[in-house]
Short mmCIF file of C-alpha atoms in Angstrom, two decimals:
data_model
loop_
_atom_site.label_atom_id
_atom_site.label_comp_id
_atom_site.label_asym_id
_atom_site.label_seq_id
_atom_site.Cartn_x
_atom_site.Cartn_y
_atom_site.Cartn_z
CA MET A 3 98.82 50.39 111.80
CA GLY A 4 102.36 50.46 110.42
CA GLY A 5 105.36 48.47 109.76
CA SER A 6 106.77 46.60 106.76
CA PRO A 7 106.16 43.04 105.73
CA ARG A 8 108.97 40.62 106.02
CA ARG A 9 109.63 37.48 103.90
CA ALA A 10 108.73 34.20 105.47
CA ASP A 11 109.92 32.01 102.56
CA SER A 12 110.94 28.48 103.21
CA GLU A 13 113.45 26.73 101.08
CA ALA A 14 111.08 23.71 101.27
CA VAL A 15 108.36 25.51 99.37
CA ASN A 16 108.42 24.98 95.68
CA THR A 17 106.79 27.25 93.19
CA SER A 18 106.73 26.69 89.50
CA ARG A 19 104.73 27.98 86.40
CA LEU A 20 104.17 24.97 84.29
CA LEU A 21 103.01 25.27 80.59
CA PHE A 22 101.03 22.21 79.50
CA PRO A 23 100.49 22.04 75.86
CA ALA A 24 97.11 20.91 74.59
CA GLY A 25 96.65 17.27 75.55
CA VAL A 26 99.49 17.08 77.90
CA ARG A 27 98.99 16.08 81.53
CA SER A 28 101.16 14.79 84.47
CA ASN A 29 101.36 11.36 85.63
CA TRP A 30 99.34 10.42 88.64
CA HIS A 31 101.32 11.55 91.70
CA THR A 32 101.14 12.66 95.28
CA HIS A 33 102.84 15.42 97.52
CA THR A 34 103.84 14.90 100.99
CA TRP A 35 102.23 18.31 102.12
CA GLY A 36 99.58 18.80 99.39
CA GLN A 37 99.53 21.17 96.42
CA LEU A 38 97.82 24.42 95.43
CA LEU A 39 97.36 25.04 91.69
CA MET A 40 95.81 27.92 89.67
CA VAL A 41 95.43 28.27 85.95
CA GLU A 42 96.82 31.46 84.82
CA GLU A 43 95.95 31.05 81.01
CA GLY A 44 94.06 28.59 78.96
CA GLU A 45 91.97 25.65 80.37
CA GLY A 46 93.33 23.24 82.90
CA ARG A 47 92.15 19.76 83.95
CA HIS A 48 92.61 17.85 87.25
CA GLN A 49 91.36 14.73 88.83
CA VAL A 50 91.71 13.12 92.22
CA ARG A 51 91.76 9.31 91.95
CA GLY A 52 88.31 8.05 91.96
CA GLY A 53 86.68 11.43 91.39
CA PRO A 54 85.51 13.36 88.41
CA VAL A 55 87.76 15.24 85.87
CA VAL A 56 87.30 18.87 86.67
CA ALA A 57 87.98 21.83 84.23
CA LYS A 58 89.38 25.05 85.57
CA GLY A 59 89.98 28.37 83.86
CA PRO A 60 92.10 31.46 84.56
CA GLY A 61 92.11 32.52 88.30
CA GLU A 62 90.41 29.38 89.48
CA PRO A 63 92.51 27.67 92.21
CA TRP A 64 92.26 24.19 93.60
CA PHE A 65 93.96 22.40 96.50
CA THR A 66 94.88 18.60 96.72
CA ALA A 67 95.57 17.39 100.22
CA ALA A 68 98.69 15.67 101.28
CA GLU A 69 99.31 12.10 99.98
CA VAL A 70 96.15 12.22 97.72
CA GLU A 71 96.69 10.63 94.26
CA HIS A 72 95.92 13.20 91.45
CA TRP A 73 97.05 14.53 88.07
CA HIS A 74 96.77 17.91 86.44
CA GLY A 75 97.32 19.35 82.95
CA ALA A 76 95.76 21.02 79.93
CA ALA A 77 92.49 20.45 78.15
CA PRO A 78 92.67 18.22 75.05
CA ASP A 79 92.31 21.29 72.71
CA GLU A 80 93.86 24.16 74.68
CA ASP A 81 97.23 24.96 76.33
CA ALA A 82 97.15 25.61 80.07
CA LEU A 83 99.66 27.76 82.14
CA GLN A 84 99.50 26.74 85.73
CA LEU A 85 101.02 28.06 88.85
CA THR A 86 101.88 25.34 91.35
CA ILE A 87 102.86 25.69 94.96
CA TYR A 88 103.77 22.75 97.20
CA GLU A 89 106.09 21.85 100.11
CA GLY A 90 107.87 18.59 100.50
CA SER A 91 108.43 15.84 97.96
CA VAL A 92 106.53 14.40 95.01
CA GLU A 93 105.91 10.65 94.46
CA TRP A 94 105.45 9.93 90.74
CA LEU A 95 103.07 7.17 89.72
CA GLU A 96 101.78 5.64 86.55
CA PRO A 97 100.70 7.64 83.45
CA VAL A 98 97.11 8.82 83.20
CA GLN A 99 95.34 6.82 80.48
CA ASP A 100 93.29 8.36 77.58
CA GLU A 101 90.15 6.73 78.88
CA GLU A 102 90.76 8.63 82.28
CA TYR A 103 91.68 11.88 80.71
CA LEU A 104 89.30 12.04 77.57
CA VAL A 105 86.02 12.44 79.53
CA THR A 106 83.63 15.25 79.69
CA PRO A 107 84.81 17.46 82.66
CA GLN A 108 82.96 18.94 85.46
CA ARG A 109 83.08 22.72 86.04
#
């Protein structure tokens, strides 16, 4: 086998590294084509509306399907550096309340 890889980038794909200081989280939101996230450093948290809060550490990815309401951010006491990849647009919703955020997470 031989050959060289070629780029297949799309201008519609958004990639970002987001630093969430301890206690900071996004609002509830959706993505038109879903979102792939991975914690690079620290401890991240995420939740799909109606589901449990889940803690993730470095190298642990998670995927949220298209049009699913969710949030993500840092643990209350630890920063989180997250890599996010998504295509399409984001619909921002209401803030995540402390009673939703400050629960014991699942792993």
